[in-house]
Tab-separated table of C-alpha atoms in Angstrom:
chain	number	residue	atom	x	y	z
A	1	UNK	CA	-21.432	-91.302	25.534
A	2	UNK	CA	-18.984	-92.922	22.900
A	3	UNK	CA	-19.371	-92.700	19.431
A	4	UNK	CA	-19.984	-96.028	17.975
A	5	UNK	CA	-21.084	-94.888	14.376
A	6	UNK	CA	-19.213	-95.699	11.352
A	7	UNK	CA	-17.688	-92.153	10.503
A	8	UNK	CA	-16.104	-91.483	13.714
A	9	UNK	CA	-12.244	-90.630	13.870
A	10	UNK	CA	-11.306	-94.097	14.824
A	11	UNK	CA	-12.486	-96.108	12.281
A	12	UNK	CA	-13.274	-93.724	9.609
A	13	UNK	CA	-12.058	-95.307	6.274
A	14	UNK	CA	-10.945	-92.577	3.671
A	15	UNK	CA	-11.455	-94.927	0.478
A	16	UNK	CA	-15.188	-95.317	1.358
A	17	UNK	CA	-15.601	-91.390	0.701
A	18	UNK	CA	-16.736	-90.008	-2.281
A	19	UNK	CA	-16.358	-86.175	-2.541
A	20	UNK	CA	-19.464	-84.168	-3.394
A	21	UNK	CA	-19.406	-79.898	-3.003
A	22	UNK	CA	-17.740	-77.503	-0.844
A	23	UNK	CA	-19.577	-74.631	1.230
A	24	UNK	CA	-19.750	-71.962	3.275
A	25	UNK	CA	-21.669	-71.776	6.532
A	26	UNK	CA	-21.942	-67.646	6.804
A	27	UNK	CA	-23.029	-67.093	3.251
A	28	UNK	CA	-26.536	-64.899	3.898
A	29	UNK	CA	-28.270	-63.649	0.771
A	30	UNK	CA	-26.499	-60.117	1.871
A	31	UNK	CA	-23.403	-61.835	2.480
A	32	UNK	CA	-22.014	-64.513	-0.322
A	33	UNK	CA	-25.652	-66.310	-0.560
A	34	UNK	CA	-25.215	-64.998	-4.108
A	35	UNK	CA	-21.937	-65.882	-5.367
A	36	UNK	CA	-22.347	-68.164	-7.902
A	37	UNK	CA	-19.504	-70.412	-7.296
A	38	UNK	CA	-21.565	-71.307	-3.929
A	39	UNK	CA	-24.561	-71.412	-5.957
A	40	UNK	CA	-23.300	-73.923	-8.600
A	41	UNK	CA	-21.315	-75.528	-5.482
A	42	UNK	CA	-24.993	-76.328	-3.754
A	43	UNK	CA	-26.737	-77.228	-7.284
A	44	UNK	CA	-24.155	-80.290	-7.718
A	45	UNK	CA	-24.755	-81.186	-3.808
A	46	UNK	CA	-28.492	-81.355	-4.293
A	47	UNK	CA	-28.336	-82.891	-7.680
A	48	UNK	CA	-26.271	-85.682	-6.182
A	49	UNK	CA	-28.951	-86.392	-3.536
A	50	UNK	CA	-31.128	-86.331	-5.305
A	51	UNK	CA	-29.250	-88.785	-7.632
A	52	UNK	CA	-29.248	-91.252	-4.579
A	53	UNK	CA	-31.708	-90.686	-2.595
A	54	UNK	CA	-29.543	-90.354	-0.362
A	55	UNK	CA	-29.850	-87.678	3.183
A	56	UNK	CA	-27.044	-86.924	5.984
A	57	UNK	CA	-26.017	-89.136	8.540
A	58	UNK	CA	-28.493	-88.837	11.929
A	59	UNK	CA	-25.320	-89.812	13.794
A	60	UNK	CA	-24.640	-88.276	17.164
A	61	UNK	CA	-21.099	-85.814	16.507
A	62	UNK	CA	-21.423	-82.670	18.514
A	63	UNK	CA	-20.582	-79.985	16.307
A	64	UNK	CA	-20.598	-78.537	12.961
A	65	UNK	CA	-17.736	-81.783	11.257
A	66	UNK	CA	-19.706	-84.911	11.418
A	67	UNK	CA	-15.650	-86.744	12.076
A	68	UNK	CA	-14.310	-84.630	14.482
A	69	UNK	CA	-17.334	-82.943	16.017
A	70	UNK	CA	-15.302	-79.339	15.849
A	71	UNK	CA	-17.492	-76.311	16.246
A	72	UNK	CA	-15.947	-74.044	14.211
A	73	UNK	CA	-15.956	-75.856	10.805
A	74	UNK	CA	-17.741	-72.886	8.935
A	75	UNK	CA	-16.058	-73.659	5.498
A	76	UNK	CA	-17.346	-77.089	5.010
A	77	UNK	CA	-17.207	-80.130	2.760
A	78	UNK	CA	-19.969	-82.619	1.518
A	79	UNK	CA	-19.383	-86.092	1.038
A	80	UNK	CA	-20.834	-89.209	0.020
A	81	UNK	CA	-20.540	-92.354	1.951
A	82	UNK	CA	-22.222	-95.027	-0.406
A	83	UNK	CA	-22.545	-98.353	1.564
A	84	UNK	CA	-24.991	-96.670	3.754
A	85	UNK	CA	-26.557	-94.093	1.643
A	86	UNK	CA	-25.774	-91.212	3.730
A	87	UNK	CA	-23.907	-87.966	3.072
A	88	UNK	CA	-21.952	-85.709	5.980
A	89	UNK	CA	-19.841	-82.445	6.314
A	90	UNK	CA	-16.996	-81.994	7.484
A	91	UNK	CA	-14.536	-79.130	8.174
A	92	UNK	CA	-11.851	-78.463	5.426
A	93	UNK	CA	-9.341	-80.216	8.028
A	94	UNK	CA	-11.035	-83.882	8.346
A	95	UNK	CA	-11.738	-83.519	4.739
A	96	UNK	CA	-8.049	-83.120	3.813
A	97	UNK	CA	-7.825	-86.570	5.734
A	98	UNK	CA	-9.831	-87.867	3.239
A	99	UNK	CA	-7.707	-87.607	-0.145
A	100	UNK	CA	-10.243	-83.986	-0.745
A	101	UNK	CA	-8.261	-81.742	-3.114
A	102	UNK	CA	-9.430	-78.053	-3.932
A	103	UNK	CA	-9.548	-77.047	-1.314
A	104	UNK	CA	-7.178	-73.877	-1.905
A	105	UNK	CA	-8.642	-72.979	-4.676
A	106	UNK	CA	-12.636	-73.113	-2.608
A	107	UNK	CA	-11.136	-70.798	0.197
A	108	UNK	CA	-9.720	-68.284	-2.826
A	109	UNK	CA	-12.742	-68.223	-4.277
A	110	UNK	CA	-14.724	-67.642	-0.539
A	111	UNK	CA	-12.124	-64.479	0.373
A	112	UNK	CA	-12.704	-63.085	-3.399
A	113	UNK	CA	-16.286	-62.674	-2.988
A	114	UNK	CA	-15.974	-61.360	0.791
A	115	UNK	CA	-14.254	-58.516	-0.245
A	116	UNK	CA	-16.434	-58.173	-3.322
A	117	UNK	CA	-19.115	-58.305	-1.019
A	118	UNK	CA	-17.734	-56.194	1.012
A	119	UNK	CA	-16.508	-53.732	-2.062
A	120	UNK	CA	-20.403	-54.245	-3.135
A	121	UNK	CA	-21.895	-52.940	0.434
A	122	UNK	CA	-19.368	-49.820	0.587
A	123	UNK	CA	-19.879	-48.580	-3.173
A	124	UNK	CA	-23.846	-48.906	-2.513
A	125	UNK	CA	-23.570	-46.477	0.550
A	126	UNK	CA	-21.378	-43.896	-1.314
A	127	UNK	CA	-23.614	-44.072	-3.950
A	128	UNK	CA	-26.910	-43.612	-1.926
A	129	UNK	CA	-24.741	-40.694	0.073
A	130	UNK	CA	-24.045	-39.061	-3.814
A	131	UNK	CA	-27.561	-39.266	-4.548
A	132	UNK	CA	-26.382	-41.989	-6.978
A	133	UNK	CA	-28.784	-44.845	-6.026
A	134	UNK	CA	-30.299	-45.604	-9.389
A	135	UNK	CA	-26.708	-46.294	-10.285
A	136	UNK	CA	-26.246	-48.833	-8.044
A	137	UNK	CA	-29.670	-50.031	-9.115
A	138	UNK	CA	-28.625	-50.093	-12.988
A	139	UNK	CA	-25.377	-52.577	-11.645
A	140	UNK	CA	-27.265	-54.906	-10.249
A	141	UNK	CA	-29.987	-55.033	-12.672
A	142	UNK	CA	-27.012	-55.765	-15.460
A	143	UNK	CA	-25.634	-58.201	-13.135
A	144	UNK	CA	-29.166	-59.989	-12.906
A	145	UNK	CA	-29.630	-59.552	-16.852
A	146	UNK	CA	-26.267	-61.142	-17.474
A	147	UNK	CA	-26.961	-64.073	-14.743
A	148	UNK	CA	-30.444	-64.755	-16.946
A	149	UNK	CA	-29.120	-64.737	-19.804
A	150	UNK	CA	-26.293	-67.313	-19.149
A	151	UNK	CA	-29.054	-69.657	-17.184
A	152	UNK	CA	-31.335	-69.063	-20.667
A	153	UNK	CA	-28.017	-70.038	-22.904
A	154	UNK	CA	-27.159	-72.790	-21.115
A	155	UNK	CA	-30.403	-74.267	-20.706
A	156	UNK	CA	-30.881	-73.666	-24.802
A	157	UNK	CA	-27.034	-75.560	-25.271
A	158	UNK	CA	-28.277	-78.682	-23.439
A	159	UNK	CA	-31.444	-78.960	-25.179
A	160	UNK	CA	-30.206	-78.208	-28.380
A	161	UNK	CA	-26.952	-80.434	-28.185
A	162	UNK	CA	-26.859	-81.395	-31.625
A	163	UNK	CA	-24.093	-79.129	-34.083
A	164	UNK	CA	-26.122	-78.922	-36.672
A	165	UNK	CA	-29.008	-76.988	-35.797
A	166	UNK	CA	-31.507	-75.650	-38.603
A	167	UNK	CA	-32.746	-71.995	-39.017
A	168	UNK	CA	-35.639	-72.380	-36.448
A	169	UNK	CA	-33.790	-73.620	-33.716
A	170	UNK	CA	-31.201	-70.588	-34.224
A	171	UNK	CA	-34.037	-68.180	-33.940
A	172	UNK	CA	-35.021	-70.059	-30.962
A	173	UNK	CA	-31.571	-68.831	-29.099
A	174	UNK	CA	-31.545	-66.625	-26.585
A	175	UNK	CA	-30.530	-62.865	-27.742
A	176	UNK	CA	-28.108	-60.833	-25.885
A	177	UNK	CA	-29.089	-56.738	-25.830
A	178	UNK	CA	-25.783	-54.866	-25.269
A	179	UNK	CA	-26.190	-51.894	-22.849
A	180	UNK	CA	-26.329	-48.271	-24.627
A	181	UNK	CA	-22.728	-46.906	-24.317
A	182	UNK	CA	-23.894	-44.376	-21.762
A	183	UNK	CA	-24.667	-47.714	-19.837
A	184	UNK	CA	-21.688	-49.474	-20.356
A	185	UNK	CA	-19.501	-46.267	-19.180
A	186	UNK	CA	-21.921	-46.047	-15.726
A	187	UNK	CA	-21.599	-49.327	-14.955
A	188	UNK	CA	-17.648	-49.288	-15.683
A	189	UNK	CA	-17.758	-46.414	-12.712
A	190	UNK	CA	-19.609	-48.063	-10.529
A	191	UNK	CA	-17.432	-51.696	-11.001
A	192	UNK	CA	-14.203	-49.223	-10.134
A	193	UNK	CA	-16.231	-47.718	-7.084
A	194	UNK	CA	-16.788	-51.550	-6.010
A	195	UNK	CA	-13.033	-52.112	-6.989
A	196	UNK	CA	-11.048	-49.130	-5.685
A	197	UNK	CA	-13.920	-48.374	-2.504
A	198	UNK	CA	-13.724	-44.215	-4.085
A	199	UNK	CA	-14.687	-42.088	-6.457
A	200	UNK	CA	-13.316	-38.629	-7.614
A	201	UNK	CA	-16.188	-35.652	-7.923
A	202	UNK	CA	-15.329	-35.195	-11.295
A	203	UNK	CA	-16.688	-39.133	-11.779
A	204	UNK	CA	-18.849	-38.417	-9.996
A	205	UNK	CA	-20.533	-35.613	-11.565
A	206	UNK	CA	-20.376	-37.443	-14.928
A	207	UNK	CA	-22.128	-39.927	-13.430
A	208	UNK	CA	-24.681	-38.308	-12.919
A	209	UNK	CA	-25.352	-36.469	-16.376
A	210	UNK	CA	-25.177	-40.553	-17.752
A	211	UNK	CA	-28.084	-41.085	-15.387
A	212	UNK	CA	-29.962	-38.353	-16.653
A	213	UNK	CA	-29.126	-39.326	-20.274
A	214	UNK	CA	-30.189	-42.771	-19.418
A	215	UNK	CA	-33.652	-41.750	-17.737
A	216	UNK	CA	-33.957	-39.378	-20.778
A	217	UNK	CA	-33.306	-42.323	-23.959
A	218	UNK	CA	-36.444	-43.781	-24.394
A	219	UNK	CA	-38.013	-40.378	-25.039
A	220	UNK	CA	-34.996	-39.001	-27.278
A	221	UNK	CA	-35.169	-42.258	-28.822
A	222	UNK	CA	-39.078	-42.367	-29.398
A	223	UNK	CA	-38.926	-38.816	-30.713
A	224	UNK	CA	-35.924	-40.094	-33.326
A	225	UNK	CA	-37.908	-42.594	-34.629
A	226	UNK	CA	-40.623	-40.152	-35.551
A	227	UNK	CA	-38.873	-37.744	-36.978
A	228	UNK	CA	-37.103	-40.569	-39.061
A	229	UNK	CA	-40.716	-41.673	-40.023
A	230	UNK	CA	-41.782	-38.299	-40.764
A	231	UNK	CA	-38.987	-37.793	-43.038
A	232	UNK	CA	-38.926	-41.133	-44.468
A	233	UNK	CA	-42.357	-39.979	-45.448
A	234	UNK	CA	-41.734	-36.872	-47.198
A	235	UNK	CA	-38.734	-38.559	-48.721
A	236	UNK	CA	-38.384	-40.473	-51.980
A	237	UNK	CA	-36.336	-43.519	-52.702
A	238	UNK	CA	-32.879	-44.003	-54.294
A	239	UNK	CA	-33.861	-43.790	-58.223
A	240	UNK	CA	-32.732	-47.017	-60.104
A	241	UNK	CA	-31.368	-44.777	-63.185
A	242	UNK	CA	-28.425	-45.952	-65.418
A	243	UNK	CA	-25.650	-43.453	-66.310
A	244	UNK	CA	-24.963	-40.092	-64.045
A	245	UNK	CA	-27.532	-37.713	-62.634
A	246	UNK	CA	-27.859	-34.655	-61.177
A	247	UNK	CA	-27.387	-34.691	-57.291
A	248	UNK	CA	-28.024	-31.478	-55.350
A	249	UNK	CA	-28.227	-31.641	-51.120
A	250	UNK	CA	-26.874	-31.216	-48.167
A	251	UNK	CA	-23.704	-32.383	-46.301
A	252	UNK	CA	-24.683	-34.217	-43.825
A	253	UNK	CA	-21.013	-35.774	-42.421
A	254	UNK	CA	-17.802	-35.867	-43.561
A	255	UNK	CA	-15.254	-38.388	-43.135
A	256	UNK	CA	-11.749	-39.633	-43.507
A	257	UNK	CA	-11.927	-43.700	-44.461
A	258	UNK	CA	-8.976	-46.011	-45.765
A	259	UNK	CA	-9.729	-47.793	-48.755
A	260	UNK	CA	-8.193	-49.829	-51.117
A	261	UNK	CA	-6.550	-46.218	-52.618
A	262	UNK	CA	-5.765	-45.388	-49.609
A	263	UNK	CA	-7.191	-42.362	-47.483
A	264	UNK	CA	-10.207	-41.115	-48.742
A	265	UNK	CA	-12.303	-38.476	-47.474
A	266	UNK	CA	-15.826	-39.402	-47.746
A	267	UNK	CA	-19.559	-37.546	-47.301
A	268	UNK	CA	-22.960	-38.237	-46.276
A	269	UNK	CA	-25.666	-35.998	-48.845
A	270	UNK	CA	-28.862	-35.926	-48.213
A	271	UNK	CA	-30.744	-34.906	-51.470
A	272	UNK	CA	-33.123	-32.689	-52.194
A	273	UNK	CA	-35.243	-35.617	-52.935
A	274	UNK	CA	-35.009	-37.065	-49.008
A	275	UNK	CA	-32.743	-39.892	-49.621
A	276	UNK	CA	-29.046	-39.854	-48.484
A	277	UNK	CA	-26.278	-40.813	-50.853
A	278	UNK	CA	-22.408	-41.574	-49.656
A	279	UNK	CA	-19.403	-41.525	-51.720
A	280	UNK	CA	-16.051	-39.485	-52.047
A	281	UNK	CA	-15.572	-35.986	-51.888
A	282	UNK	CA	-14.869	-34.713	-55.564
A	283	UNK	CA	-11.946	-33.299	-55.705
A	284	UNK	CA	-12.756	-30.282	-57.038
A	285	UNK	CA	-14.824	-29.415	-53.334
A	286	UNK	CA	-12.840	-30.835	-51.075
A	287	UNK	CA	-10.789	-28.090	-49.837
A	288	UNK	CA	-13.971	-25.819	-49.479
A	289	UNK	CA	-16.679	-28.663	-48.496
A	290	UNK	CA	-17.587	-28.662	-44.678
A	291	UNK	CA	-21.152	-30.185	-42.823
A	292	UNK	CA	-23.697	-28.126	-43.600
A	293	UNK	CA	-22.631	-26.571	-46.781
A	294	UNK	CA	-25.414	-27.118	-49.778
A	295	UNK	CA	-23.267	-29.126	-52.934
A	296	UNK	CA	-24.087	-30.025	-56.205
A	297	UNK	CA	-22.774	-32.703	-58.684
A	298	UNK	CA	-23.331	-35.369	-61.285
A	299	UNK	CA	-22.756	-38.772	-60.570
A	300	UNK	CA	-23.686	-42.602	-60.928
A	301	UNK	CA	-25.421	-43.716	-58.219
A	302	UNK	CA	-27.007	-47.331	-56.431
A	303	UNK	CA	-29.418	-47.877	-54.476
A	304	UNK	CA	-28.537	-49.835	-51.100
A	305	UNK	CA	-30.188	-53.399	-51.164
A	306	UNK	CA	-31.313	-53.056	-47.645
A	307	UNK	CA	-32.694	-49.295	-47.339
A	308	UNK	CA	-34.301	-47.918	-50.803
A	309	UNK	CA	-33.723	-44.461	-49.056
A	310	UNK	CA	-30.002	-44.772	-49.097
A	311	UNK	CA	-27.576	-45.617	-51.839
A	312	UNK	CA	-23.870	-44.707	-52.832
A	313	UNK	CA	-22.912	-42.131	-55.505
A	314	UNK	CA	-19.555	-42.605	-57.748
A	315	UNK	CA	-17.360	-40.611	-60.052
A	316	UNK	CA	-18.425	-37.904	-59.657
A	317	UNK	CA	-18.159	-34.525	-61.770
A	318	UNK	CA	-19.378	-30.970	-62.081
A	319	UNK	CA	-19.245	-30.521	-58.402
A	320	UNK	CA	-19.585	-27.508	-56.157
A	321	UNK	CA	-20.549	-25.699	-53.767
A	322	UNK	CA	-23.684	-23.800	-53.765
A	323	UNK	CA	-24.247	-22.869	-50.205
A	324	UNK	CA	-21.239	-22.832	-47.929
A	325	UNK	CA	-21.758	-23.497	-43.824
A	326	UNK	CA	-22.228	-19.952	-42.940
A	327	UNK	CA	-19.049	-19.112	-39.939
């Protein structure tokens, strides 16, 4: 039977034609159905219909391009026809025909994220083969978590468009929680396994020990915080004295730090007392001093404004070293 509709080849009038989102016919969730330049490709499509009210053309064309009827149109191309309210698809051929541009850069994007895919499917199996799988499982949960948190921020943006936004609306903003370094180095193996399609045994292995030092944080981390609590507890705070005092306590760190003098060498004490002071090394230590070592010295000292149980000690005198770090 011959076509007598309005967007057959013969009649077809380019002008009319408004063009509305690009896609990809074998895009299953395992494939690219979760590339997000499809994604955001098939938001604008539906927001446009539903804009209009408009649905696609019911007109008889044979095959997957509602011009040409061809078959084999799996990239594809949405337009609008407005003087009858009805959308239709096209291969990236017929759509050329009608003025669409991008179309380059939509087929890019398409082979990118087939051999990420692909990249994706292969790094998962060597993973699972490694006994890695909970890495795998810690990349996609980031990739989720950073997908969230973009949806979140944008959504905040547009309902917060004015500039000038008072304290409560910034506390309103959604928060971004970097990974824990040990995080941020696993998933920067397992990006260069999806990358490269290989990993060494040595990355391998050290992959591994992250996992178990990931598993392991919350504990480590729980048991931090109570010995911090316990010794905040048994600790007094920075005194608010005038003039030097008598400091006596334990190196804690040791560290070289450019100032306006220049290179200093600074410490971290912990006092006898439980609080922690930081300042220069006095000179007359600093060949012997070493983490560990017990010192003593006079100094001026301030208290921190935002921890009472940490302050800064300067100029100070009388030092030495009572206890040296045994060797």
């Amino acid at each position: 039977m011959a076509r007598k509709d309005i967007h057959r080849p013969a009649v077809i009038e380019p002008a009319d034609y408004v063009f509305v989102a690009f896609d990809y016919l074998p895009s299953s969730p395992g494939d690219l159905g979760a590339a997000m330049f499809l994604a955001e490709e098939r938001k604008r499509k539906a927001a446009h219909m539903e804009m209009t009210g408009g649905v696609y053309s019911g007109h008889e064309h044979g095959g997957l391009c509602h011009i040409c009827g061809s078959v084999n149109a799996i990239y594809s191309a949405s337009f609008y026809h407005a003087k009858s309210n009805r959308y239709i698809k096209t291969g990236l051929d017929c759509a050329e025909k009608l003025n669409c541009s991008g179309i380059d850069a939509f087929k890019k994007n398409v082979k990118k994220a087939k051999e990420a895919a692909a990249g994706k499917r292969k790094a998962k199996a060597i993973l699972e083969a490694a006994g890695l799988s909970k890495a795998w499982e810690l990349y996609e949960a980031d990739i989720a978590k950073r997908k969230a948190y973009a949806d979140a921020s944008k959504a905040w943006n547009a309902a917060n468009p004015d500039p000038v936004r008072d304290e409560a609306d910034e506390a309103s903003r959604p928060q971004w929680q970097e990974p824990s370094r040990d995080e941020l180095t696993a998933l920067d193996i397992v990006s260069r396994l999806v990358k490269w399609g290989n990993i060494s045994d040595k990355a391998a292995s050290f992959l591994a020990q992250l996992l178990e030092r990931i598993e392991k944080a919350p504990q480590i981390a729980a048991e931090r915080a109570a010995a911090k609590a316990l010794e905040l507890a048994n600790a007094s705070p920075v005194p608010m004295v005038e003039g030097r005092v008598p400091v006596k306590g334990e190196v804690l760190s040791i560290k070289q730090q450019e100032g306006f003098y220049g290179i200093q060498t600074k410490m971290l004490v912990k006092a006898d007392a439980g609080f922690k002071l930081w300042g220069s090394v006095p000179a007359a230590i600093i060949e012997e001093v070493a983490k560990g070592a017990v010192v003593e010295f006079s100094a001026a000292i301030q208290r921190s404004d935002d921890d009472e149980y940490f302050g800064f000690f300067s100029r100070p005198s009388k030092a030495k070293v009572i206890k040296a770090l045994a060797a």
